[in-house]
mmCIF file with all atom_site columns, C-alpha atoms in Angstrom:
data_model
loop_
_atom_site.group_PDB
_atom_site.id
_atom_site.type_symbol
_atom_site.label_atom_id
_atom_site.label_alt_id
_atom_site.label_comp_id
_atom_site.label_asym_id
_atom_site.label_entity_id
_atom_site.label_seq_id
_atom_site.pdbx_PDB_ins_code
_atom_site.Cartn_x
_atom_site.Cartn_y
_atom_site.Cartn_z
_atom_site.occupancy
_atom_site.B_iso_or_equiv
_atom_site.pdbx_formal_charge
_atom_site.auth_seq_id
_atom_site.auth_comp_id
_atom_site.auth_asym_id
_atom_site.auth_atom_id
_atom_site.pdbx_PDB_model_num
ATOM 1   C CA . MET A 1 1   ? -0.035  -0.405  0.102   1.00 43.00 ? 12  MET A CA 1
ATOM 2   C CA . THR A 1 2   ? 1.928   3.561   -0.851  1.00 42.00 ? 13  THR A CA 1
ATOM 3   C CA . THR A 1 3   ? 0.984   6.461   0.872   1.00 44.00 ? 14  THR A CA 1
ATOM 4   C CA . ASP A 1 4   ? -0.967  9.211   -1.699  1.00 43.00 ? 15  ASP A CA 1
ATOM 5   C CA . ALA A 1 5   ? 0.984   12.011  -3.442  1.00 37.00 ? 16  ALA A CA 1
ATOM 6   C CA . GLY A 1 6   ? -0.800  14.505  -2.288  1.00 41.00 ? 17  GLY A CA 1
ATOM 7   C CA . ASP A 1 7   ? -0.626  13.581  1.460   1.00 64.00 ? 18  ASP A CA 1
ATOM 8   C CA . THR A 1 8   ? 1.852   14.648  4.058   1.00 79.00 ? 19  THR A CA 1
ATOM 9   C CA . PRO A 1 9   ? 3.844   11.000  4.501   1.00 88.00 ? 20  PRO A CA 1
ATOM 10  C CA . LEU A 1 10  ? 2.835   9.740   8.623   1.00 91.00 ? 21  LEU A CA 1
ATOM 11  C CA . THR A 1 11  ? 5.828   8.325   10.678  1.00 92.00 ? 22  THR A CA 1
ATOM 12  C CA . ILE A 1 12  ? 4.958   5.279   13.450  1.00 93.00 ? 23  ILE A CA 1
ATOM 13  C CA . ASP A 1 13  ? 4.631   8.197   15.690  1.00 92.00 ? 24  ASP A CA 1
ATOM 14  C CA . GLU A 1 14  ? 2.407   10.569  13.401  1.00 92.00 ? 25  GLU A CA 1
ATOM 15  C CA . LEU A 1 15  ? 0.273   8.001   13.427  1.00 92.00 ? 26  LEU A CA 1
ATOM 16  C CA . ALA A 1 16  ? -0.320  7.135   16.192  1.00 91.00 ? 27  ALA A CA 1
ATOM 17  C CA . ALA A 1 17  ? -1.001  10.177  17.834  1.00 87.00 ? 28  ALA A CA 1
ATOM 18  C CA . ARG A 1 18  ? -3.502  10.951  14.146  1.00 85.00 ? 29  ARG A CA 1
ATOM 19  C CA . ALA A 1 19  ? -5.073  8.156   15.173  1.00 85.00 ? 30  ALA A CA 1
ATOM 20  C CA . GLY A 1 20  ? -5.453  8.074   19.336  1.00 82.00 ? 31  GLY A CA 1
ATOM 21  C CA . VAL A 1 21  ? -4.057  5.126   19.594  1.00 87.00 ? 32  VAL A CA 1
ATOM 22  C CA . THR A 1 22  ? -0.330  4.110   21.312  1.00 91.00 ? 33  THR A CA 1
ATOM 23  C CA . VAL A 1 23  ? 2.842   3.806   18.404  1.00 93.00 ? 34  VAL A CA 1
ATOM 24  C CA . ARG A 1 24  ? 2.548   0.325   20.246  1.00 94.00 ? 35  ARG A CA 1
ATOM 25  C CA . THR A 1 25  ? -1.214  -0.993  19.057  1.00 94.00 ? 36  THR A CA 1
ATOM 26  C CA . VAL A 1 26  ? 0.292   0.781   15.273  1.00 94.00 ? 37  VAL A CA 1
ATOM 27  C CA . ARG A 1 27  ? 2.923   -2.560  15.803  1.00 94.00 ? 38  ARG A CA 1
ATOM 28  C CA . PHE A 1 28  ? 0.926   -4.176  17.124  1.00 94.00 ? 39  PHE A CA 1
ATOM 29  C CA . TYR A 1 29  ? -2.104  -4.282  14.403  1.00 94.00 ? 40  TYR A CA 1
ATOM 30  C CA . GLY A 1 30  ? 0.999   -4.017  12.210  1.00 93.00 ? 41  GLY A CA 1
ATOM 31  C CA . SER A 1 31  ? 2.556   -7.801  13.128  1.00 93.00 ? 42  SER A CA 1
ATOM 32  C CA . LYS A 1 32  ? -1.679  -9.148  13.123  1.00 91.00 ? 43  LYS A CA 1
ATOM 33  C CA . GLY A 1 33  ? -2.397  -7.887  9.613   1.00 90.00 ? 44  GLY A CA 1
ATOM 34  C CA . LEU A 1 34  ? -4.597  -5.675  10.199  1.00 91.00 ? 45  LEU A CA 1
ATOM 35  C CA . LEU A 1 35  ? -2.513  -2.803  8.805   1.00 92.00 ? 46  LEU A CA 1
ATOM 36  C CA . PRO A 1 36  ? -0.340  -2.861  5.506   1.00 90.00 ? 47  PRO A CA 1
ATOM 37  C CA . PRO A 1 37  ? 3.285   -2.307  5.528   1.00 91.00 ? 48  PRO A CA 1
ATOM 38  C CA . PRO A 1 38  ? 5.085   1.312   5.405   1.00 92.00 ? 49  PRO A CA 1
ATOM 39  C CA . VAL A 1 39  ? 6.284   2.444   2.953   1.00 90.00 ? 50  VAL A CA 1
ATOM 40  C CA . ILE A 1 40  ? 9.994   2.736   3.581   1.00 89.00 ? 51  ILE A CA 1
ATOM 41  C CA . GLY A 1 41  ? 11.640  5.630   2.448   1.00 82.00 ? 52  GLY A CA 1
ATOM 42  C CA . PRO A 1 42  ? 14.763  7.545   2.875   1.00 81.00 ? 53  PRO A CA 1
ATOM 43  C CA . ARG A 1 43  ? 17.406  6.000   6.090   1.00 82.00 ? 54  ARG A CA 1
ATOM 44  C CA . ARG A 1 44  ? 14.925  3.212   6.097   1.00 84.00 ? 55  ARG A CA 1
ATOM 45  C CA . VAL A 1 45  ? 12.281  5.159   7.970   1.00 85.00 ? 56  VAL A CA 1
ATOM 46  C CA . GLY A 1 46  ? 8.981   3.721   7.023   1.00 90.00 ? 57  GLY A CA 1
ATOM 47  C CA . HIS A 1 47  ? 6.096   6.331   5.848   1.00 92.00 ? 58  HIS A CA 1
ATOM 48  C CA . TYR A 1 48  ? 2.142   5.540   6.557   1.00 94.00 ? 59  TYR A CA 1
ATOM 49  C CA . GLY A 1 49  ? -0.592  7.394   4.675   1.00 92.00 ? 60  GLY A CA 1
ATOM 50  C CA . PRO A 1 50  ? -4.649  8.597   5.041   1.00 91.00 ? 61  PRO A CA 1
ATOM 51  C CA . ASP A 1 51  ? -5.331  5.090   4.196   1.00 91.00 ? 62  ASP A CA 1
ATOM 52  C CA . HIS A 1 52  ? -3.668  3.219   7.437   1.00 94.00 ? 63  HIS A CA 1
ATOM 53  C CA . LEU A 1 53  ? -5.388  6.137   9.055   1.00 91.00 ? 64  LEU A CA 1
ATOM 54  C CA . ALA A 1 54  ? -8.806  5.035   7.617   1.00 90.00 ? 65  ALA A CA 1
ATOM 55  C CA . ARG A 1 55  ? -8.102  1.408   8.510   1.00 93.00 ? 66  ARG A CA 1
ATOM 56  C CA . LEU A 1 56  ? -7.674  2.271   12.344  1.00 93.00 ? 67  LEU A CA 1
ATOM 57  C CA . ALA A 1 57  ? -10.113 4.498   12.459  1.00 88.00 ? 68  ALA A CA 1
ATOM 58  C CA . LEU A 1 58  ? -12.520 1.025   10.944  1.00 90.00 ? 69  LEU A CA 1
ATOM 59  C CA . ILE A 1 59  ? -10.840 -1.164  13.515  1.00 92.00 ? 70  ILE A CA 1
ATOM 60  C CA . GLU A 1 60  ? -10.857 1.546   16.660  1.00 86.00 ? 71  GLU A CA 1
ATOM 61  C CA . GLU A 1 61  ? -15.227 1.767   15.220  1.00 83.00 ? 72  GLU A CA 1
ATOM 62  C CA . LEU A 1 62  ? -15.557 -1.942  15.344  1.00 87.00 ? 73  LEU A CA 1
ATOM 63  C CA . GLN A 1 63  ? -14.051 -2.819  18.611  1.00 85.00 ? 74  GLN A CA 1
ATOM 64  C CA . GLN A 1 64  ? -15.994 -0.149  19.833  1.00 77.00 ? 75  GLN A CA 1
ATOM 65  C CA . GLN A 1 65  ? -19.088 -2.495  18.439  1.00 76.00 ? 76  GLN A CA 1
ATOM 66  C CA . GLY A 1 66  ? -17.626 -4.992  21.331  1.00 79.00 ? 77  GLY A CA 1
ATOM 67  C CA . MET A 1 67  ? -15.377 -7.463  18.146  1.00 85.00 ? 78  MET A CA 1
ATOM 68  C CA . THR A 1 68  ? -12.883 -9.603  19.888  1.00 90.00 ? 79  THR A CA 1
ATOM 69  C CA . LEU A 1 69  ? -9.708  -9.382  18.157  1.00 89.00 ? 80  LEU A CA 1
ATOM 70  C CA . SER A 1 70  ? -10.075 -12.402 15.442  1.00 90.00 ? 81  SER A CA 1
ATOM 71  C CA . ALA A 1 71  ? -13.683 -11.292 14.498  1.00 90.00 ? 82  ALA A CA 1
ATOM 72  C CA . ILE A 1 72  ? -11.747 -8.112  13.020  1.00 91.00 ? 83  ILE A CA 1
ATOM 73  C CA . GLU A 1 73  ? -9.451  -9.956  11.740  1.00 91.00 ? 84  GLU A CA 1
ATOM 74  C CA . ARG A 1 74  ? -12.155 -11.744 9.663   1.00 91.00 ? 85  ARG A CA 1
ATOM 75  C CA . TYR A 1 75  ? -14.071 -8.802  9.216   1.00 89.00 ? 86  TYR A CA 1
ATOM 76  C CA . LEU A 1 76  ? -10.932 -6.980  7.838   1.00 90.00 ? 87  LEU A CA 1
ATOM 77  C CA . ARG A 1 77  ? -9.994  -10.113 5.906   1.00 89.00 ? 88  ARG A CA 1
ATOM 78  C CA . GLN A 1 78  ? -13.330 -9.774  3.300   1.00 88.00 ? 89  GLN A CA 1
ATOM 79  C CA . LEU A 1 79  ? -13.040 -6.510  2.888   1.00 87.00 ? 90  LEU A CA 1
ATOM 80  C CA . PRO A 1 80  ? -10.773 -6.188  -0.696  1.00 84.00 ? 91  PRO A CA 1
ATOM 81  C CA . ALA A 1 81  ? -6.925  -4.511  -0.672  1.00 78.00 ? 92  ALA A CA 1
ATOM 82  C CA . ASP A 1 82  ? -7.302  -2.051  -2.853  1.00 81.00 ? 93  ASP A CA 1
ATOM 83  C CA . LEU A 1 83  ? -10.395 0.067   -0.975  1.00 85.00 ? 94  LEU A CA 1
ATOM 84  C CA . SER A 1 84  ? -9.230  4.067   -0.977  1.00 85.00 ? 95  SER A CA 1
ATOM 85  C CA . PRO A 1 85  ? -9.190  5.687   2.457   1.00 85.00 ? 96  PRO A CA 1
ATOM 86  C CA . HIS A 1 86  ? -13.271 6.812   0.941   1.00 79.00 ? 97  HIS A CA 1
ATOM 87  C CA . ASP A 1 87  ? -14.279 3.181   1.337   1.00 81.00 ? 98  ASP A CA 1
ATOM 88  C CA . LEU A 1 88  ? -12.904 2.846   4.503   1.00 84.00 ? 99  LEU A CA 1
ATOM 89  C CA . ALA A 1 89  ? -14.901 5.211   5.554   1.00 79.00 ? 100 ALA A CA 1
ATOM 90  C CA . ILE A 1 90  ? -18.101 4.176   4.690   1.00 74.00 ? 101 ILE A CA 1
ATOM 91  C CA . HIS A 1 91  ? -17.715 0.851   5.523   1.00 77.00 ? 102 HIS A CA 1
ATOM 92  C CA . ARG A 1 92  ? -17.290 2.754   9.457   1.00 77.00 ? 103 ARG A CA 1
ATOM 93  C CA . ALA A 1 93  ? -19.845 4.758   9.169   1.00 71.00 ? 104 ALA A CA 1
ATOM 94  C CA . VAL A 1 94  ? -22.000 1.667   8.539   1.00 70.00 ? 105 VAL A CA 1
ATOM 95  C CA . VAL A 1 95  ? -20.972 -0.331  11.528  1.00 73.00 ? 106 VAL A CA 1
ATOM 96  C CA . ALA A 1 96  ? -21.043 3.182   13.807  1.00 67.00 ? 107 ALA A CA 1
ATOM 97  C CA . SER A 1 97  ? -24.727 3.721   12.621  1.00 60.00 ? 108 SER A CA 1
ATOM 98  C CA . TRP A 1 98  ? -25.757 0.480   14.937  1.00 58.00 ? 109 TRP A CA 1
ATOM 99  C CA . ALA A 1 99  ? -23.293 2.285   17.676  1.00 57.00 ? 110 ALA A CA 1
ATOM 100 C CA . PRO A 1 100 ? -25.724 2.387   20.959  1.00 56.00 ? 111 PRO A CA 1
ATOM 101 C CA . ASP A 1 101 ? -25.356 6.756   21.636  1.00 58.00 ? 112 ASP A CA 1
ATOM 102 C CA . ALA A 1 102 ? -22.500 6.810   24.320  1.00 67.00 ? 113 ALA A CA 1
ATOM 103 C CA . VAL A 1 103 ? -21.502 10.664  26.219  1.00 79.00 ? 114 VAL A CA 1
ATOM 104 C CA . ASP A 1 104 ? -19.137 10.576  28.657  1.00 84.00 ? 115 ASP A CA 1
ATOM 105 C CA . THR A 1 105 ? -17.602 13.340  30.150  1.00 91.00 ? 116 THR A CA 1
ATOM 106 C CA . VAL A 1 106 ? -14.097 13.859  29.853  1.00 91.00 ? 117 VAL A CA 1
ATOM 107 C CA . SER A 1 107 ? -11.339 15.628  30.451  1.00 93.00 ? 118 SER A CA 1
ATOM 108 C CA . ARG A 1 108 ? -9.290  18.809  28.594  1.00 92.00 ? 119 ARG A CA 1
ATOM 109 C CA . GLU A 1 109 ? -6.425  16.127  28.214  1.00 91.00 ? 120 GLU A CA 1
ATOM 110 C CA . GLU A 1 110 ? -8.710  13.299  28.032  1.00 90.00 ? 121 GLU A CA 1
ATOM 111 C CA . LEU A 1 111 ? -10.692 15.397  25.137  1.00 91.00 ? 122 LEU A CA 1
ATOM 112 C CA . GLU A 1 112 ? -7.533  15.545  23.308  1.00 90.00 ? 123 GLU A CA 1
ATOM 113 C CA . ARG A 1 113 ? -6.025  12.140  23.104  1.00 85.00 ? 124 ARG A CA 1
ATOM 114 C CA . ARG A 1 114 ? -9.450  11.141  21.760  1.00 82.00 ? 125 ARG A CA 1
ATOM 115 C CA . ALA A 1 115 ? -9.672  13.378  19.345  1.00 84.00 ? 126 ALA A CA 1
ATOM 116 C CA . GLY A 1 116 ? -5.493  12.908  18.757  1.00 78.00 ? 127 GLY A CA 1
ATOM 117 C CA . ARG A 1 117 ? -4.196  16.058  18.617  1.00 83.00 ? 128 ARG A CA 1
ATOM 118 C CA . PRO A 1 118 ? -4.235  19.485  20.514  1.00 89.00 ? 129 PRO A CA 1
ATOM 119 C CA . LEU A 1 119 ? -7.457  21.286  19.943  1.00 92.00 ? 130 LEU A CA 1
ATOM 120 C CA . ALA A 1 120 ? -7.090  25.265  20.582  1.00 91.00 ? 131 ALA A CA 1
ATOM 121 C CA . ASP A 1 121 ? -10.087 27.229  22.536  1.00 91.00 ? 132 ASP A CA 1
ATOM 122 C CA . GLU A 1 122 ? -11.345 27.244  18.766  1.00 88.00 ? 133 GLU A CA 1
ATOM 123 C CA . ASP A 1 123 ? -10.727 24.366  18.409  1.00 90.00 ? 134 ASP A CA 1
ATOM 124 C CA . VAL A 1 124 ? -13.090 23.280  21.166  1.00 91.00 ? 135 VAL A CA 1
ATOM 125 C CA . GLU A 1 125 ? -16.354 25.935  20.212  1.00 87.00 ? 136 GLU A CA 1
ATOM 126 C CA . ARG A 1 126 ? -16.694 24.607  16.854  1.00 86.00 ? 137 ARG A CA 1
ATOM 127 C CA . LEU A 1 127 ? -16.600 21.204  18.106  1.00 89.00 ? 138 LEU A CA 1
ATOM 128 C CA . ALA A 1 128 ? -19.414 22.593  20.458  1.00 87.00 ? 139 ALA A CA 1
ATOM 129 C CA . ALA A 1 129 ? -21.080 24.625  17.851  1.00 82.00 ? 140 ALA A CA 1
ATOM 130 C CA . MET A 1 130 ? -21.276 21.555  15.947  1.00 82.00 ? 141 MET A CA 1
ATOM 131 C CA . ASN A 1 131 ? -23.325 19.849  19.238  1.00 81.00 ? 142 ASN A CA 1
ATOM 132 C CA . VAL A 1 132 ? -19.891 17.788  19.514  1.00 87.00 ? 143 VAL A CA 1
ATOM 133 C CA . VAL A 1 133 ? -18.843 18.572  22.548  1.00 91.00 ? 144 VAL A CA 1
ATOM 134 C CA . THR A 1 134 ? -20.314 20.788  25.636  1.00 92.00 ? 145 THR A CA 1
ATOM 135 C CA . ALA A 1 135 ? -18.488 22.499  28.349  1.00 90.00 ? 146 ALA A CA 1
ATOM 136 C CA . ALA A 1 136 ? -19.015 22.973  32.615  1.00 91.00 ? 147 ALA A CA 1
ATOM 137 C CA . GLU A 1 137 ? -18.097 24.909  34.700  1.00 89.00 ? 148 GLU A CA 1
ATOM 138 C CA . ASP A 1 138 ? -16.156 22.756  36.502  1.00 91.00 ? 149 ASP A CA 1
ATOM 139 C CA . GLY A 1 139 ? -13.585 22.682  33.414  1.00 89.00 ? 150 GLY A CA 1
ATOM 140 C CA . THR A 1 140 ? -14.225 19.105  32.202  1.00 93.00 ? 151 THR A CA 1
ATOM 141 C CA . PHE A 1 141 ? -16.075 18.178  29.074  1.00 94.00 ? 152 PHE A CA 1
ATOM 142 C CA . ARG A 1 142 ? -19.367 15.904  27.844  1.00 92.00 ? 153 ARG A CA 1
ATOM 143 C CA . VAL A 1 143 ? -18.130 14.482  25.070  1.00 90.00 ? 154 VAL A CA 1
ATOM 144 C CA . ASP A 1 144 ? -20.332 12.516  22.346  1.00 83.00 ? 155 ASP A CA 1
ATOM 145 C CA . SER A 1 145 ? -17.757 9.426   21.079  1.00 74.00 ? 156 SER A CA 1
ATOM 146 C CA . GLY A 1 146 ? -19.894 8.529   17.742  1.00 69.00 ? 157 GLY A CA 1
ATOM 147 C CA . LEU A 1 147 ? -19.044 12.252  15.992  1.00 75.00 ? 158 LEU A CA 1
ATOM 148 C CA . LEU A 1 148 ? -15.870 13.053  17.449  1.00 81.00 ? 159 LEU A CA 1
ATOM 149 C CA . ARG A 1 149 ? -13.847 11.683  15.174  1.00 74.00 ? 160 ARG A CA 1
ATOM 150 C CA . LEU A 1 150 ? -16.144 13.067  12.336  1.00 75.00 ? 161 LEU A CA 1
ATOM 151 C CA . GLY A 1 151 ? -16.128 16.695  14.138  1.00 82.00 ? 162 GLY A CA 1
ATOM 152 C CA . VAL A 1 152 ? -12.386 16.564  14.520  1.00 83.00 ? 163 VAL A CA 1
ATOM 153 C CA . GLN A 1 153 ? -12.317 16.105  10.867  1.00 77.00 ? 164 GLN A CA 1
ATOM 154 C CA . LEU A 1 154 ? -14.691 18.934  10.063  1.00 79.00 ? 165 LEU A CA 1
ATOM 155 C CA . LEU A 1 155 ? -12.054 21.142  11.713  1.00 84.00 ? 166 LEU A CA 1
ATOM 156 C CA . ASP A 1 156 ? -10.187 20.819  9.432   1.00 79.00 ? 167 ASP A CA 1
ATOM 157 C CA . VAL A 1 157 ? -12.321 20.988  6.629   1.00 77.00 ? 168 VAL A CA 1
ATOM 158 C CA . PRO A 1 158 ? -11.817 24.271  4.340   1.00 76.00 ? 169 PRO A CA 1
ATOM 159 C CA . LEU A 1 159 ? -15.852 26.252  4.778   1.00 73.00 ? 170 LEU A CA 1
ATOM 160 C CA . SER A 1 160 ? -17.074 28.347  6.813   1.00 77.00 ? 171 SER A CA 1
ATOM 161 C CA . HIS A 1 161 ? -18.027 27.731  9.956   1.00 74.00 ? 172 HIS A CA 1
ATOM 162 C CA . GLU A 1 162 ? -22.171 28.384  9.317   1.00 80.00 ? 173 GLU A CA 1
ATOM 163 C CA . VAL A 1 163 ? -21.681 26.331  6.251   1.00 81.00 ? 174 VAL A CA 1
ATOM 164 C CA . ILE A 1 164 ? -21.141 23.560  8.156   1.00 75.00 ? 175 ILE A CA 1
ATOM 165 C CA . LEU A 1 165 ? -24.026 23.965  10.719  1.00 78.00 ? 176 LEU A CA 1
ATOM 166 C CA . ALA A 1 166 ? -26.672 24.752  7.449   1.00 84.00 ? 177 ALA A CA 1
ATOM 167 C CA . ALA A 1 167 ? -24.637 21.494  6.157   1.00 79.00 ? 178 ALA A CA 1
ATOM 168 C CA . ARG A 1 168 ? -25.909 19.660  9.268   1.00 75.00 ? 179 ARG A CA 1
ATOM 169 C CA . LYS A 1 169 ? -28.780 20.798  9.190   1.00 83.00 ? 180 LYS A CA 1
ATOM 170 C CA . VAL A 1 170 ? -29.479 20.199  5.870   1.00 84.00 ? 181 VAL A CA 1
ATOM 171 C CA . LEU A 1 171 ? -28.624 15.862  6.749   1.00 78.00 ? 182 LEU A CA 1
ATOM 172 C CA . ILE A 1 172 ? -30.498 16.502  9.838   1.00 79.00 ? 183 ILE A CA 1
ATOM 173 C CA . GLU A 1 173 ? -34.440 17.180  8.542   1.00 85.00 ? 184 GLU A CA 1
ATOM 174 C CA . HIS A 1 174 ? -33.760 14.709  5.572   1.00 83.00 ? 185 HIS A CA 1
ATOM 175 C CA . SER A 1 175 ? -31.906 11.263  6.989   1.00 80.00 ? 186 SER A CA 1
ATOM 176 C CA . ARG A 1 176 ? -35.904 12.172  9.800   1.00 83.00 ? 187 ARG A CA 1
ATOM 177 C CA . ALA A 1 177 ? -37.832 12.475  6.845   1.00 86.00 ? 188 ALA A CA 1
ATOM 178 C CA . ALA A 1 178 ? -36.695 9.744   4.814   1.00 82.00 ? 189 ALA A CA 1
ATOM 179 C CA . ALA A 1 179 ? -36.784 7.529   8.378   1.00 79.00 ? 190 ALA A CA 1
ATOM 180 C CA . HIS A 1 180 ? -39.980 8.401   8.536   1.00 83.00 ? 191 HIS A CA 1
ATOM 181 C CA . GLU A 1 181 ? -41.795 8.120   5.399   1.00 84.00 ? 192 GLU A CA 1
ATOM 182 C CA . LEU A 1 182 ? -39.721 4.429   5.647   1.00 78.00 ? 193 LEU A CA 1
ATOM 183 C CA . SER A 1 183 ? -40.645 4.560   8.534   1.00 77.00 ? 194 SER A CA 1
ATOM 184 C CA . GLN A 1 184 ? -44.459 4.690   7.635   1.00 79.00 ? 195 GLN A CA 1
ATOM 185 C CA . LEU A 1 185 ? -44.205 2.124   4.970   1.00 77.00 ? 196 LEU A CA 1
ATOM 186 C CA . LEU A 1 186 ? -43.354 -0.963  7.145   1.00 71.00 ? 197 LEU A CA 1
ATOM 187 C CA . ARG A 1 187 ? -45.647 0.443   9.153   1.00 72.00 ? 198 ARG A CA 1
ATOM 188 C CA . GLY A 1 188 ? -48.427 -0.639  6.947   1.00 70.00 ? 199 GLY A CA 1
ATOM 189 C CA . GLU A 1 189 ? -46.783 -3.573  5.502   1.00 68.00 ? 200 GLU A CA 1
ATOM 190 C CA . VAL A 1 190 ? -46.572 -5.614  9.090   1.00 66.00 ? 201 VAL A CA 1
ATOM 191 C CA . ALA A 1 191 ? -49.492 -4.158  10.406  1.00 63.00 ? 202 ALA A CA 1
ATOM 192 C CA . GLU A 1 192 ? -51.513 -7.528  10.865  1.00 62.00 ? 203 GLU A CA 1
ATOM 193 C CA . ARG A 1 193 ? -48.407 -9.273  11.769  1.00 61.00 ? 204 ARG A CA 1
ATOM 194 C CA . ASP A 1 194 ? -47.658 -11.060 14.630  1.00 64.00 ? 205 ASP A CA 1
ATOM 195 C CA . ALA A 1 195 ? -44.932 -9.010  17.150  1.00 62.00 ? 206 ALA A CA 1
ATOM 196 C CA . ARG A 1 196 ? -42.170 -10.921 15.873  1.00 65.00 ? 207 ARG A CA 1
ATOM 197 C CA . ASP A 1 197 ? -42.416 -11.006 13.507  1.00 64.00 ? 208 ASP A CA 1
ATOM 198 C CA . VAL A 1 198 ? -42.131 -6.737  13.395  1.00 61.00 ? 209 VAL A CA 1
ATOM 199 C CA . LYS A 1 199 ? -39.155 -7.576  15.011  1.00 65.00 ? 210 LYS A CA 1
ATOM 200 C CA . SER A 1 200 ? -38.088 -10.216 12.904  1.00 65.00 ? 211 SER A CA 1
ATOM 201 C CA . LEU A 1 201 ? -38.611 -7.639  9.569   1.00 62.00 ? 212 LEU A CA 1
ATOM 202 C CA . SER A 1 202 ? -36.702 -4.947  12.118  1.00 62.00 ? 213 SER A CA 1
ATOM 203 C CA . ALA A 1 203 ? -33.231 -6.862  12.157  1.00 62.00 ? 214 ALA A CA 1
ATOM 204 C CA . HIS A 1 204 ? -33.444 -7.207  8.530   1.00 62.00 ? 215 HIS A CA 1
ATOM 205 C CA . MET A 1 205 ? -34.059 -4.057  7.147   1.00 63.00 ? 216 MET A CA 1
ATOM 206 C CA . HIS A 1 206 ? -32.397 -1.971  8.757   1.00 65.00 ? 217 HIS A CA 1
ATOM 207 C CA . PRO A 1 207 ? -28.915 -2.665  8.252   1.00 65.00 ? 218 PRO A CA 1
ATOM 208 C CA . LEU A 1 208 ? -29.580 -3.490  4.033   1.00 69.00 ? 219 LEU A CA 1
ATOM 209 C CA . VAL A 1 209 ? -31.418 0.344   4.723   1.00 71.00 ? 220 VAL A CA 1
ATOM 210 C CA . VAL A 1 210 ? -28.900 1.418   6.579   1.00 67.00 ? 221 VAL A CA 1
ATOM 211 C CA . GLN A 1 211 ? -26.663 0.390   3.216   1.00 68.00 ? 222 GLN A CA 1
ATOM 212 C CA . ALA A 1 212 ? -28.631 1.646   1.094   1.00 73.00 ? 223 ALA A CA 1
ATOM 213 C CA . LEU A 1 213 ? -29.222 5.211   1.924   1.00 73.00 ? 224 LEU A CA 1
ATOM 214 C CA . LEU A 1 214 ? -25.231 5.861   2.271   1.00 68.00 ? 225 LEU A CA 1
ATOM 215 C CA . THR A 1 215 ? -24.394 3.793   -1.215  1.00 72.00 ? 226 THR A CA 1
ATOM 216 C CA . THR A 1 216 ? -27.520 5.951   -2.799  1.00 78.00 ? 227 THR A CA 1
ATOM 217 C CA . PHE A 1 217 ? -26.876 9.432   -1.406  1.00 75.00 ? 228 PHE A CA 1
ATOM 218 C CA . GLN A 1 218 ? -23.249 8.953   -2.324  1.00 69.00 ? 229 GLN A CA 1
ATOM 219 C CA . ARG A 1 219 ? -23.564 8.424   -5.534  1.00 76.00 ? 230 ARG A CA 1
ATOM 220 C CA . SER A 1 220 ? -26.087 11.483  -5.529  1.00 79.00 ? 231 SER A CA 1
ATOM 221 C CA . LEU A 1 221 ? -23.764 13.174  -3.507  1.00 72.00 ? 232 LEU A CA 1
ATOM 222 C CA . ARG A 1 222 ? -20.705 11.606  -7.069  1.00 72.00 ? 233 ARG A CA 1
ATOM 223 C CA . GLU A 1 223 ? -22.842 13.106  -9.820  1.00 80.00 ? 234 GLU A CA 1
ATOM 224 C CA . GLU A 1 224 ? -24.058 16.240  -8.099  1.00 79.00 ? 235 GLU A CA 1
ATOM 225 C CA . LEU A 1 225 ? -20.273 17.564  -7.516  1.00 68.00 ? 236 LEU A CA 1
ATOM 226 C CA . SER A 1 226 ? -19.967 16.160  -10.983 1.00 75.00 ? 237 SER A CA 1
ATOM 227 C CA . GLU A 1 227 ? -22.447 18.007  -12.185 1.00 79.00 ? 238 GLU A CA 1
ATOM 228 C CA . TRP A 1 228 ? -20.834 21.360  -10.697 1.00 72.00 ? 239 TRP A CA 1
ATOM 229 C CA . VAL A 1 229 ? -17.169 20.848  -11.870 1.00 68.00 ? 240 VAL A CA 1
ATOM 230 C CA . THR A 1 230 ? -18.606 19.685  -15.190 1.00 74.00 ? 241 THR A CA 1
ATOM 231 C CA . GLY A 1 231 ? -20.341 23.304  -15.484 1.00 70.00 ? 242 GLY A CA 1
ATOM 232 C CA . SER A 1 232 ? -17.671 25.370  -13.867 1.00 57.00 ? 243 SER A CA 1
ATOM 233 C CA . GLY A 1 233 ? -14.770 24.587  -16.588 1.00 50.00 ? 244 GLY A CA 1
ATOM 234 C CA . THR A 1 234 ? -16.963 25.280  -19.260 1.00 48.00 ? 245 THR A CA 1
ATOM 235 C CA . ASP A 1 235 ? -18.148 29.205  -17.528 1.00 46.00 ? 246 ASP A CA 1
#
């Protein structure tokens, strides 16, 4: 696996810091085959890229779901070897959709450890505005663990704070509308069925609906961006 030319290669220390894990953990995952080997650069220094970082995020999400190391190994072996960081992020999103709401109270130091990077006061304010963290009077923070990594990634997105919040509002409103309409359809289908059949249908439909929504949205967004870029190039 190679690092992307447009991205600055990371040393193992930098990778561990960005992922919020220890160097020992990175080496352990590498020895188990959960991470591809680094690209060996000058002076025999291993270089890591966005794909390593995305895979570490996926492994962390699988662990939070309670999967054992052997189960994670089996899961990762089933994935195509050439998945891009974007594809790995989609897999992580599907896994994260099953995670229960988890809000923890942490110190500033622990918040930065989980974020995998130092956080300036402005960064914390932006995370608070996105409802990722809430500051308490005693100096601690209530953090939504499921949203923290996404919020930290958004800190580096070259968009204004207002646009990010507006995008969040659009996503929430439309996802709730889609969930409501799908729920109405399913209710009509199972209205006359036994309660056990309803639970069984819900258990089977949940992963299918999540995957369908992610896939459909991904394709729709790609088409919209492609049309926008193509149109911009002709002006």
